[in-house]
Amino acid sequence: MFYQKLKPFPKGFLWGASTSAYQVEGAWNEDGKGMSLQDLHEPPAGVTDFKVASDHYHHMPEDVELMAKLGLKAYRFSISWSRVMPAGSGAVNEAGLAFYDRLVDELVAHDITPVATMFHFDLPLELHKQGGWANRATIEAFCLYAQVLFERLGDRIKYWLTINEQNCMVIHPNSMYPKAIGEVPDRKNLYQQSHNMFVAAARVTNMLHEMWPDAKIGPAPNITAIYPATCAPEDVIAADNWESIRCWNYLDVAVFGRYNPICWAYLEEKGLTPEFAPGDAELLTSAKPDYLGVNYYATATVAAARNDGTDCAAREGDQQVMLGEEGVYRSAANEHLTKSEYGWIIDPVGMRTTLRRVASRYGLPILITENGLGAKDTLEADGSVHDPYRIDYLRRHFEQAQLALTDGVDLIGYCPWSFMDLVSTHQGYGKRYGFVYVDRDEDDLRTLRRIPKDSFAWYRHVIETNGAEL
Ligand code: BG6
C-alpha cells in the first residue's frame, strides 16, 4: 500500500537505548555481588569475558550524562539479580541495590524514563546449583527478588520487563549457559524451565499491578516474522510452525495465558510438554501485561523439513547457533536480503512485518526493546569513530517503524541495542553495537574512555526532531 501521508512519531515517543547488566557493568565480584552463570564464561583466546565489560558500574554518572546529551527519553537496562540478592534468594545486598537506586535517581534527574528488565540471561549461580529455572523454588526466589525491586525502586520505575528473550534461552540455551557448566540441560528440562518462567512472570505481573497500579510491565522475547522459502504450501506450513514454536507461544502465554496450540502439539509430539502445578493455568490467565517488549534483529526464512538428517546446520559464520530442526523445518537462503559482517540478516521491512503481526495478534502497545547492528568500529587517530553503516541500518529501521505506525501499530518507543559498546553474548568486544565507543579491546582495557560515534550525533538529531528528520 502506498500512503499519501505517513503518521508522525507520536508525542512522548520513547526514543531510547538498551543495555544489559552483565554486558556493561563489570564489577563482577564487587560490593557483595554474588556470582551469576555469566561469571563462569570462559571465552576462547582473544575474546573477553564479562568481568570488566564497559565498567559502567564505576562510570555510571558519566554514562547517564552522555545519555542526557544524546537526548534519550528512555533507557532500557537490566538489573543483576545476583548483585541485589547474591544467592538469588534471601538476604539483600544493600550495596548492590544502592547502585540501581543511584542509577534510577540519575535517570529521573535527567528526565530519562527508566525501563528495567528483571532478568537478562544472568541467573544467580546458587540458583543454578539447585536446578535453576527447572526447580520451582526459583519461581519463589524470583518473586522475592521482584518484591524487593518493586518496594525499593517502584516509586520511580514505571516500565518493567520481566524476562529477556525467554524463547532464546530455550532455543539457544548457550545464551544463558556458559560452556563451563558442561552439557546444557536437555530440551524437556528447558521447556519446563520456560514454563516456570511463564509462571514467575505472571506472578510478578500481578504483584506489580497490586503494588503500583500506575506502573506497566511486559515480557521481552525475541520476535521475528518467519518467511516461507517459496509459496509451496509445505514451506508455508513449515514457516507457520516455526513462527508459532519460536515466537507466538511466548506471547500467547504472556497475553492470553495459554500455550499456542501449534506449539503445544509440537511439544506433545516430541515428548516435551512441561508439567503444570495446580493453579498454574488459572494464574497464567489472570496476569495481563500492559505492553510488549520486542527484540528484533533479523527475520528467518525456512523451508519444509526433509527429515533426512540434514535439516539442522550451524548459522553461517557462527558455530554457536544452530538453525533448523530435524523433521520440523530447515533454514533457507533469502536472496532478497543482505547480511552484516557477522552473518546476521539485515531486514528492515521484516521489522515492519513483525510489528504488524504482533499488533494484529495482541492489540497491545509495543516497545522495541532491542534492534541494532554489531560491527567492528575503528577509533581514528583524531579520536573520532565513523559508523555510517550503523546510521544507515538504523535509519532504514526507523523508516519501517514509521510505516508500521502508519499501518496502525501502537508503537510507543524504540530502544536500539545498544547505548554504549558492550560485550557481545559470544563475540566479545570486537563486535560493537553502541552509539558510544568505549576505548578498550578484547585483552587491553586501555582508557575505557567514552567517545560518541557519528551515529550518536545522528540519533540526537532524530530525537530532537521526534523522528521527523531521519
Ligand atoms: C539479544 C540479547 O539476543 O541480542 C543481547 O538480548 C545481545 O544480550 C544481542 O547482546 C546481540 O547479540 P550478540 O550475540 O551479538 O551480542
Short mmCIF file of C-alpha atoms and ligand atoms in Angstrom, two decimals:
data_model
loop_
_atom_site.label_atom_id
_atom_site.label_comp_id
_atom_site.label_asym_id
_atom_site.label_seq_id
_atom_site.Cartn_x
_atom_site.Cartn_y
_atom_site.Cartn_z
CA MET A 1 0.00 0.00 0.00
CA PHE A 2 1.28 3.47 -0.87
CA TYR A 3 0.36 6.05 1.75
CA GLN A 4 -0.30 9.69 0.83
CA LYS A 5 0.98 10.73 4.19
CA LEU A 6 2.88 8.97 6.94
CA LYS A 7 1.81 9.32 10.56
CA PRO A 8 4.42 11.19 12.58
CA PHE A 9 6.07 9.54 15.58
CA PRO A 10 3.67 10.31 18.43
CA LYS A 11 4.34 12.94 21.05
CA GLY A 12 6.08 11.34 24.03
CA PHE A 13 7.57 8.58 21.87
CA LEU A 14 10.19 6.76 23.96
CA TRP A 15 13.34 7.23 21.93
CA GLY A 16 15.68 5.10 23.97
CA ALA A 17 18.65 2.78 24.01
CA SER A 18 19.32 -0.57 25.67
CA THR A 19 21.97 -2.47 27.56
CA SER A 20 22.04 -5.43 29.95
CA ALA A 21 23.74 -5.66 33.33
CA TYR A 22 26.38 -8.32 32.73
CA GLN A 23 27.29 -6.93 29.33
CA VAL A 24 28.10 -3.40 30.57
CA GLU A 25 28.55 -3.26 34.32
CA GLY A 26 31.76 -5.15 35.11
CA ALA A 27 32.46 -5.13 38.88
CA TRP A 28 31.59 -8.80 38.71
CA ASN A 29 32.69 -9.52 42.28
CA GLU A 30 32.50 -6.12 43.94
CA ASP A 31 30.41 -4.71 46.77
CA GLY A 32 28.94 -8.05 47.73
CA LYS A 33 27.69 -9.15 44.32
CA GLY A 34 27.07 -12.90 44.09
CA MET A 35 28.12 -14.90 41.06
CA SER A 36 25.85 -15.44 38.10
CA LEU A 37 26.12 -18.02 35.35
CA GLN A 38 27.69 -15.36 33.14
CA ASP A 39 30.62 -15.03 35.54
CA LEU A 40 31.63 -18.59 34.59
CA HIS A 41 32.03 -17.64 30.96
CA GLU A 42 35.44 -18.72 29.65
CA PRO A 43 35.67 -17.34 26.15
CA PRO A 44 38.14 -18.62 23.58
CA ALA A 45 41.58 -16.95 23.45
CA GLY A 46 41.39 -13.40 22.16
CA VAL A 47 37.78 -12.83 23.26
CA THR A 48 36.99 -11.03 26.51
CA ASP A 49 34.85 -12.29 29.38
CA PHE A 50 32.29 -10.21 31.32
CA LYS A 51 34.39 -9.31 34.35
CA VAL A 52 35.09 -5.66 33.49
CA ALA A 53 32.85 -5.23 30.45
CA SER A 54 32.36 -1.46 29.92
CA ASP A 55 32.93 -0.77 33.61
CA HIS A 56 29.59 1.00 33.73
CA TYR A 57 29.39 0.20 37.46
CA HIS A 58 32.19 2.72 38.04
CA HIS A 59 31.28 5.15 35.24
CA MET A 60 27.53 5.33 35.78
CA PRO A 61 27.05 9.10 36.39
CA GLU A 62 29.23 9.92 33.37
CA ASP A 63 27.30 7.42 31.27
CA VAL A 64 23.93 8.88 32.24
CA GLU A 65 25.31 12.33 31.48
CA LEU A 66 26.03 11.06 27.95
CA MET A 67 22.52 9.60 27.69
CA ALA A 68 21.19 13.05 28.50
CA LYS A 69 23.46 14.61 25.85
CA LEU A 70 22.11 12.10 23.37
CA GLY A 71 18.64 13.29 24.33
CA LEU A 72 17.37 9.85 25.36
CA LYS A 73 13.79 9.75 26.56
CA ALA A 74 14.17 6.20 27.89
CA TYR A 75 16.96 3.90 28.97
CA ARG A 76 16.34 0.17 28.98
CA PHE A 77 18.78 -1.62 31.28
CA SER A 78 18.69 -4.83 33.27
CA ILE A 79 19.15 -5.39 36.96
CA SER A 80 21.65 -8.02 38.01
CA TRP A 81 19.71 -10.43 40.23
CA SER A 82 22.86 -11.66 41.98
CA ARG A 83 24.01 -8.09 42.68
CA VAL A 84 20.77 -7.45 44.53
CA MET A 85 20.40 -10.94 46.05
CA PRO A 86 23.79 -12.65 45.96
CA ALA A 87 22.34 -16.13 46.48
CA GLY A 88 19.33 -15.41 44.27
CA SER A 89 17.03 -15.60 47.26
CA GLY A 90 17.16 -14.47 50.85
CA ALA A 91 19.49 -11.71 52.02
CA VAL A 92 19.51 -8.46 50.07
CA ASN A 93 22.86 -6.92 49.22
CA GLU A 94 22.23 -3.29 50.12
CA ALA A 95 25.34 -2.03 48.32
CA GLY A 96 24.20 -3.70 45.09
CA LEU A 97 20.69 -2.35 45.38
CA ALA A 98 22.14 1.11 46.09
CA PHE A 99 23.78 1.07 42.66
CA TYR A 100 20.40 0.74 40.95
CA ASP A 101 18.91 3.28 43.30
CA ARG A 102 21.56 5.80 42.22
CA LEU A 103 21.18 4.85 38.56
CA VAL A 104 17.43 5.39 38.66
CA ASP A 105 17.85 8.69 40.51
CA GLU A 106 20.31 9.89 37.88
CA LEU A 107 17.98 8.89 35.06
CA VAL A 108 14.98 10.58 36.62
CA ALA A 109 17.04 13.71 37.34
CA HIS A 110 17.83 13.84 33.60
CA ASP A 111 14.21 13.21 32.55
CA ILE A 112 15.05 9.80 31.15
CA THR A 113 12.38 7.16 31.70
CA PRO A 114 13.90 4.03 33.29
CA VAL A 115 12.81 0.77 31.63
CA ALA A 116 14.09 -2.08 33.81
CA THR A 117 14.47 -5.71 32.79
CA MET A 118 14.40 -8.02 35.78
CA PHE A 119 16.25 -10.96 34.26
CA HIS A 120 18.57 -10.92 31.26
CA PHE A 121 20.43 -14.26 30.99
CA ASP A 122 22.37 -13.84 34.29
CA LEU A 123 20.88 -16.46 36.59
CA PRO A 124 22.41 -16.39 40.10
CA LEU A 125 24.86 -19.29 40.33
CA GLU A 126 23.42 -20.50 43.63
CA LEU A 127 20.01 -20.96 42.00
CA HIS A 128 21.60 -22.78 39.08
CA LYS A 129 23.23 -25.20 41.53
CA GLN A 130 19.78 -26.01 42.89
CA GLY A 131 18.37 -26.82 39.47
CA GLY A 132 17.90 -23.28 38.13
CA TRP A 133 14.61 -22.46 36.46
CA ALA A 134 13.65 -26.14 36.29
CA ASN A 135 13.26 -26.03 40.07
CA ARG A 136 10.04 -24.32 41.10
CA ALA A 137 11.90 -22.82 44.07
CA THR A 138 13.38 -20.39 41.51
CA ILE A 139 9.86 -19.04 40.91
CA GLU A 140 9.65 -18.21 44.62
CA ALA A 141 13.13 -16.67 44.53
CA PHE A 142 12.18 -14.52 41.54
CA CYS A 143 9.06 -13.29 43.32
CA LEU A 144 11.07 -12.34 46.43
CA TYR A 145 13.58 -10.52 44.24
CA ALA A 146 10.76 -8.76 42.38
CA GLN A 147 9.17 -7.70 45.63
CA VAL A 148 12.43 -6.05 46.71
CA LEU A 149 12.75 -4.27 43.36
CA PHE A 150 9.15 -3.06 43.39
CA GLU A 151 9.35 -1.92 47.02
CA ARG A 152 12.63 -0.11 46.63
CA LEU A 153 12.55 1.18 43.07
CA GLY A 154 8.86 1.07 42.15
CA ASP A 155 8.24 4.70 43.07
CA ARG A 156 10.47 5.74 40.15
CA ILE A 157 10.45 2.83 37.68
CA LYS A 158 7.14 2.73 35.82
CA TYR A 159 8.17 0.47 32.94
CA TRP A 160 9.24 -3.06 33.83
CA LEU A 161 10.20 -6.01 31.64
CA THR A 162 10.07 -9.43 33.23
CA ILE A 163 12.37 -11.73 31.26
CA ASN A 164 14.61 -11.02 28.30
CA GLU A 165 14.41 -13.44 25.37
CA GLN A 166 12.88 -16.38 27.19
CA ASN A 167 12.48 -18.01 23.79
CA CYS A 168 16.20 -17.76 23.02
CA MET A 169 17.08 -19.38 26.34
CA VAL A 170 15.03 -22.39 25.21
CA ILE A 171 16.07 -22.49 21.57
CA HIS A 172 19.70 -21.41 22.03
CA PRO A 173 20.44 -22.38 25.64
CA ASN A 174 24.02 -21.17 25.39
CA SER A 175 22.65 -17.63 25.62
CA MET A 176 22.33 -18.38 29.35
CA TYR A 177 24.66 -21.33 29.91
CA PRO A 178 28.43 -20.90 29.59
CA LYS A 179 30.48 -23.84 28.29
CA ALA A 180 31.99 -24.23 31.78
CA ILE A 181 28.82 -25.84 33.13
CA GLY A 182 29.29 -28.77 30.75
CA GLU A 183 26.28 -30.27 28.98
CA VAL A 184 23.31 -27.92 28.76
CA PRO A 185 20.06 -29.34 30.15
CA ASP A 186 18.00 -31.42 27.74
CA ARG A 187 15.05 -29.96 25.89
CA LYS A 188 12.44 -31.43 28.21
CA ASN A 189 14.16 -29.63 31.07
CA LEU A 190 14.41 -26.40 29.04
CA TYR A 191 10.67 -26.39 28.30
CA GLN A 192 10.00 -26.98 31.99
CA GLN A 193 12.29 -24.03 32.77
CA SER A 194 10.35 -21.97 30.28
CA HIS A 195 7.05 -22.96 31.85
CA ASN A 196 8.35 -21.96 35.27
CA MET A 197 9.48 -18.63 33.80
CA PHE A 198 5.94 -18.07 32.47
CA VAL A 199 4.58 -18.74 35.96
CA ALA A 200 7.17 -16.44 37.57
CA ALA A 201 6.44 -13.66 35.07
CA ALA A 202 2.70 -14.00 35.67
CA ARG A 203 3.17 -13.81 39.43
CA VAL A 204 5.31 -10.67 39.32
CA THR A 205 2.99 -9.07 36.76
CA ASN A 206 0.12 -9.45 39.20
CA MET A 207 2.33 -8.34 42.09
CA LEU A 208 3.34 -5.12 40.34
CA HIS A 209 -0.26 -4.33 39.44
CA GLU A 210 -1.24 -4.69 43.09
CA MET A 211 1.69 -2.68 44.43
CA TRP A 212 1.91 0.02 41.76
CA PRO A 213 -1.30 0.29 39.71
CA ASP A 214 0.26 3.14 37.72
CA ALA A 215 3.20 1.01 36.55
CA LYS A 216 3.46 -1.09 33.39
CA ILE A 217 5.02 -4.49 32.86
CA GLY A 218 5.51 -6.88 29.96
CA PRO A 219 7.74 -9.61 28.52
CA ALA A 220 10.66 -9.02 26.14
CA PRO A 221 11.01 -12.01 23.81
CA ASN A 222 12.97 -12.03 20.56
CA ILE A 223 10.25 -11.89 17.91
CA THR A 224 10.62 -12.07 14.17
CA ALA A 225 8.48 -12.81 11.17
CA ILE A 226 9.35 -16.15 9.60
CA TYR A 227 9.17 -16.30 5.80
CA PRO A 228 8.46 -19.41 3.76
CA ALA A 229 11.28 -20.10 1.28
CA THR A 230 8.75 -20.41 -1.54
CA CYS A 231 4.99 -20.29 -1.93
CA ALA A 232 4.93 -24.11 -1.88
CA PRO A 233 2.23 -24.89 0.71
CA GLU A 234 4.64 -27.20 2.58
CA ASP A 235 7.10 -24.32 3.04
CA VAL A 236 4.26 -22.11 4.27
CA ILE A 237 3.30 -24.69 6.88
CA ALA A 238 6.96 -25.01 7.97
CA ALA A 239 7.19 -21.22 8.38
CA ASP A 240 3.93 -21.12 10.28
CA ASN A 241 5.06 -23.95 12.55
CA TRP A 242 8.36 -22.33 13.31
CA GLU A 243 6.81 -18.89 13.91
CA SER A 244 4.38 -20.50 16.38
CA ILE A 245 7.07 -22.51 18.19
CA ARG A 246 9.77 -19.83 18.17
CA CYS A 247 7.71 -16.69 18.65
CA TRP A 248 3.94 -16.82 19.20
CA ASN A 249 3.99 -19.32 22.02
CA TYR A 250 5.91 -16.88 24.22
CA LEU A 251 3.49 -14.03 23.61
CA ASP A 252 0.39 -16.25 23.62
CA VAL A 253 1.16 -17.49 27.14
CA ALA A 254 2.07 -13.99 28.35
CA VAL A 255 -1.01 -12.31 26.86
CA PHE A 256 -3.72 -15.00 26.59
CA GLY A 257 -2.47 -17.21 29.42
CA ARG A 258 -2.46 -20.36 27.29
CA TYR A 259 0.05 -22.19 25.14
CA ASN A 260 -0.09 -21.71 21.41
CA PRO A 261 -1.96 -24.78 20.07
CA ILE A 262 0.51 -25.45 17.25
CA CYS A 263 3.43 -25.19 19.63
CA TRP A 264 1.65 -27.41 22.16
CA ALA A 265 1.05 -30.10 19.52
CA TYR A 266 4.76 -29.95 18.67
CA LEU A 267 5.69 -30.34 22.36
CA GLU A 268 3.35 -33.34 22.63
CA GLU A 269 4.80 -34.96 19.52
CA LYS A 270 8.35 -34.50 20.82
CA GLY A 271 7.57 -35.54 24.39
CA LEU A 272 8.50 -32.08 25.67
CA THR A 273 5.32 -30.90 27.39
CA PRO A 274 6.02 -29.21 30.74
CA GLU A 275 4.31 -30.14 33.97
CA PHE A 276 1.70 -27.73 35.27
CA ALA A 277 1.36 -27.41 39.05
CA PRO A 278 -2.16 -26.96 40.41
CA GLY A 279 -3.21 -23.35 39.91
CA ASP A 280 -0.74 -22.61 37.07
CA ALA A 281 -3.39 -22.48 34.35
CA GLU A 282 -5.57 -20.02 36.33
CA LEU A 283 -2.57 -17.92 37.29
CA LEU A 284 -1.39 -17.64 33.67
CA THR A 285 -4.82 -16.42 32.55
CA SER A 286 -5.03 -13.91 35.38
CA ALA A 287 -1.86 -11.98 34.52
CA LYS A 288 -2.23 -9.26 31.89
CA PRO A 289 0.83 -7.49 30.50
CA ASP A 290 0.40 -3.78 29.77
CA TYR A 291 2.73 -3.69 26.81
CA LEU A 292 5.03 -5.97 24.84
CA GLY A 293 8.76 -5.60 24.54
CA VAL A 294 10.03 -6.87 21.20
CA ASN A 295 13.69 -7.59 20.48
CA TYR A 296 14.04 -7.60 16.71
CA TYR A 297 17.22 -8.26 14.76
CA ALA A 298 16.54 -10.41 11.73
CA THR A 299 13.87 -12.41 10.02
CA ALA A 300 14.38 -16.08 9.22
CA THR A 301 13.42 -17.92 6.06
CA VAL A 302 12.55 -21.56 6.28
CA ALA A 303 11.63 -24.46 4.08
CA ALA A 304 9.82 -27.72 4.73
CA ALA A 305 11.97 -30.28 6.53
CA ARG A 306 13.41 -33.17 4.53
CA ASN A 307 13.82 -35.38 7.57
CA ASP A 308 16.94 -36.95 6.09
CA GLY A 309 19.47 -35.90 8.73
CA THR A 310 20.37 -32.60 7.08
CA ASP A 311 17.67 -30.26 8.41
CA CYS A 312 19.82 -28.75 11.16
CA ALA A 313 23.01 -26.74 10.45
CA ALA A 314 25.18 -24.04 12.06
CA ARG A 315 24.32 -20.44 11.24
CA GLU A 316 26.78 -19.09 8.72
CA GLY A 317 29.83 -17.64 10.48
CA ASP A 318 28.51 -18.53 13.92
CA GLN A 319 29.09 -22.04 15.25
CA GLN A 320 27.23 -21.15 18.45
CA VAL A 321 23.84 -21.02 16.80
CA MET A 322 22.23 -24.00 15.10
CA LEU A 323 19.35 -23.36 12.74
CA GLY A 324 16.72 -25.84 11.59
CA GLU A 325 15.29 -28.83 13.39
CA GLU A 326 15.26 -32.33 12.03
CA GLY A 327 11.82 -33.18 10.73
CA VAL A 328 10.38 -29.76 11.63
CA TYR A 329 11.90 -27.11 9.38
CA ARG A 330 15.15 -26.26 7.64
CA SER A 331 16.81 -22.91 7.27
CA ALA A 332 16.72 -21.45 3.77
CA ALA A 333 18.51 -18.63 1.98
CA ASN A 334 16.67 -15.42 1.16
CA GLU A 335 18.09 -13.81 -1.97
CA HIS A 336 16.29 -10.53 -1.22
CA LEU A 337 18.24 -9.82 1.93
CA THR A 338 21.81 -8.84 2.78
CA LYS A 339 23.86 -9.78 5.82
CA SER A 340 26.05 -7.93 8.31
CA GLU A 341 29.76 -8.71 8.54
CA TYR A 342 28.80 -11.13 11.33
CA GLY A 343 26.39 -13.01 9.08
CA TRP A 344 23.21 -11.56 10.60
CA ILE A 345 20.39 -10.94 8.14
CA ILE A 346 19.51 -7.28 7.64
CA ASP A 347 15.80 -6.85 7.02
CA PRO A 348 14.20 -3.51 7.97
CA VAL A 349 10.95 -4.34 6.15
CA GLY A 350 10.84 -7.58 8.11
CA MET A 351 10.66 -5.47 11.25
CA ARG A 352 7.54 -3.75 9.94
CA THR A 353 6.03 -7.14 9.14
CA THR A 354 6.93 -8.40 12.60
CA LEU A 355 5.39 -5.37 14.33
CA ARG A 356 2.20 -5.64 12.25
CA ARG A 357 1.82 -9.32 13.13
CA VAL A 358 2.37 -8.68 16.84
CA ALA A 359 -0.11 -5.77 16.77
CA SER A 360 -2.73 -7.80 14.92
CA ARG A 361 -2.44 -10.75 17.27
CA TYR A 362 -2.29 -8.99 20.61
CA GLY A 363 -3.57 -5.43 20.23
CA LEU A 364 -1.17 -4.13 22.88
CA PRO A 365 1.30 -1.24 22.85
CA ILE A 366 4.75 -2.33 21.64
CA LEU A 367 8.15 -1.11 22.75
CA ILE A 368 11.08 -2.15 20.58
CA THR A 369 13.47 -3.22 23.32
CA GLU A 370 16.39 -4.19 21.07
CA ASN A 371 17.47 -3.72 17.48
CA GLY A 372 20.90 -2.79 16.20
CA LEU A 373 23.98 -3.57 14.19
CA GLY A 374 27.07 -5.31 15.55
CA ALA A 375 30.17 -4.12 13.69
CA LYS A 376 33.93 -3.72 14.04
CA ASP A 377 34.19 0.04 14.61
CA THR A 378 37.51 1.84 14.33
CA LEU A 379 38.79 4.57 16.59
CA GLU A 380 40.56 7.02 14.27
CA ALA A 381 43.81 8.76 15.17
CA ASP A 382 41.91 12.03 15.66
CA GLY A 383 39.64 10.38 18.26
CA SER A 384 36.56 10.06 16.05
CA VAL A 385 34.55 6.95 15.20
CA HIS A 386 32.79 6.91 11.84
CA ASP A 387 29.95 4.39 11.67
CA PRO A 388 27.89 5.31 8.60
CA TYR A 389 26.81 1.65 8.27
CA ARG A 390 25.09 1.86 11.69
CA ILE A 391 23.35 5.12 10.76
CA ASP A 392 22.18 3.54 7.53
CA TYR A 393 20.96 0.43 9.37
CA LEU A 394 19.04 2.37 11.99
CA ARG A 395 17.64 4.91 9.53
CA ARG A 396 16.18 2.12 7.42
CA HIS A 397 14.67 0.50 10.50
CA PHE A 398 13.26 3.79 11.82
CA GLU A 399 11.62 4.36 8.43
CA GLN A 400 9.93 1.00 8.73
CA ALA A 401 8.90 1.78 12.29
CA GLN A 402 7.14 4.88 10.99
CA LEU A 403 5.43 2.82 8.30
CA ALA A 404 4.33 0.36 10.98
CA LEU A 405 2.91 3.26 12.99
CA THR A 406 1.08 4.41 9.89
CA ASP A 407 -0.22 0.86 9.45
CA GLY A 408 -1.85 1.19 12.86
CA VAL A 409 0.73 -0.40 15.15
CA ASP A 410 0.68 1.14 18.62
CA LEU A 411 4.43 1.61 18.83
CA ILE A 412 5.34 3.53 21.97
CA GLY A 413 9.10 3.60 21.74
CA TYR A 414 12.31 2.31 20.21
CA CYS A 415 15.38 1.30 22.19
CA PRO A 416 18.23 0.38 19.85
CA TRP A 417 20.84 -2.05 21.08
CA SER A 418 22.97 -0.59 22.46
CA PHE A 419 23.54 2.70 24.21
CA MET A 420 27.25 2.08 24.55
CA ASP A 421 29.65 -0.58 23.37
CA LEU A 422 29.39 -3.70 25.47
CA VAL A 423 30.45 -7.32 25.47
CA SER A 424 28.51 -9.29 22.90
CA THR A 425 26.96 -12.53 24.15
CA HIS A 426 29.55 -14.68 22.36
CA GLN A 427 31.69 -12.46 20.19
CA GLY A 428 33.43 -10.33 22.80
CA TYR A 429 34.25 -6.66 22.48
CA GLY A 430 35.23 -6.68 18.82
CA LYS A 431 31.58 -6.73 17.82
CA ARG A 432 30.29 -3.30 18.83
CA TYR A 433 26.72 -2.03 18.87
CA GLY A 434 26.87 1.30 20.74
CA PHE A 435 26.25 4.93 19.95
CA VAL A 436 29.16 5.48 22.33
CA TYR A 437 32.53 3.88 21.68
CA VAL A 438 34.31 2.54 24.75
CA ASP A 439 38.07 2.67 24.46
CA ARG A 440 39.07 -0.90 25.21
CA ASP A 441 39.60 -4.03 23.21
CA GLU A 442 39.42 -7.73 23.97
CA ASP A 443 42.59 -8.00 26.04
CA ASP A 444 43.59 -4.44 26.80
CA LEU A 445 41.36 -2.26 28.95
CA ARG A 446 43.16 0.88 27.66
CA THR A 447 41.48 4.07 28.95
CA LEU A 448 37.80 2.95 28.96
CA ARG A 449 37.14 6.48 27.71
CA ARG A 450 33.66 7.12 26.28
CA ILE A 451 33.66 8.53 22.74
CA PRO A 452 30.42 9.42 20.93
CA LYS A 453 30.38 7.90 17.45
CA ASP A 454 28.95 9.62 14.36
CA SER A 455 25.73 7.69 14.99
CA PHE A 456 25.43 9.49 18.33
CA ALA A 457 25.11 12.92 16.65
CA TRP A 458 22.76 11.48 14.04
CA TYR A 459 20.49 9.83 16.64
CA ARG A 460 20.49 13.00 18.76
CA HIS A 461 19.08 14.88 15.77
CA VAL A 462 16.47 12.17 15.17
CA ILE A 463 15.34 12.51 18.78
CA GLU A 464 15.38 16.33 18.65
CA THR A 465 13.07 16.28 15.64
CA ASN A 466 10.97 13.45 17.12
CA GLY A 467 11.79 11.37 14.08
CA ALA A 468 10.73 14.00 11.54
CA GLU A 469 14.28 14.05 10.16
CA LEU A 470 15.84 10.62 9.91
C1 BG6 B 1 20.00 -10.22 22.07
C2 BG6 B 1 20.36 -10.20 23.53
O1 BG6 B 1 19.70 -11.52 21.74
O2 BG6 B 1 20.97 -9.92 21.15
C3 BG6 B 1 21.56 -9.33 23.88
O3 BG6 B 1 19.26 -9.85 24.33
C4 BG6 B 1 22.63 -9.49 22.82
O4 BG6 B 1 22.01 -9.67 25.17
C5 BG6 B 1 22.05 -9.06 21.48
O5 BG6 B 1 23.81 -8.81 23.08
C6 BG6 B 1 23.04 -9.11 20.34
O6 BG6 B 1 23.59 -10.40 20.24
P1 BG6 B 1 25.15 -10.63 20.26
O7 BG6 B 1 25.33 -12.11 20.28
O8 BG6 B 1 25.70 -10.01 19.03
O9 BG6 B 1 25.67 -9.98 21.50
#
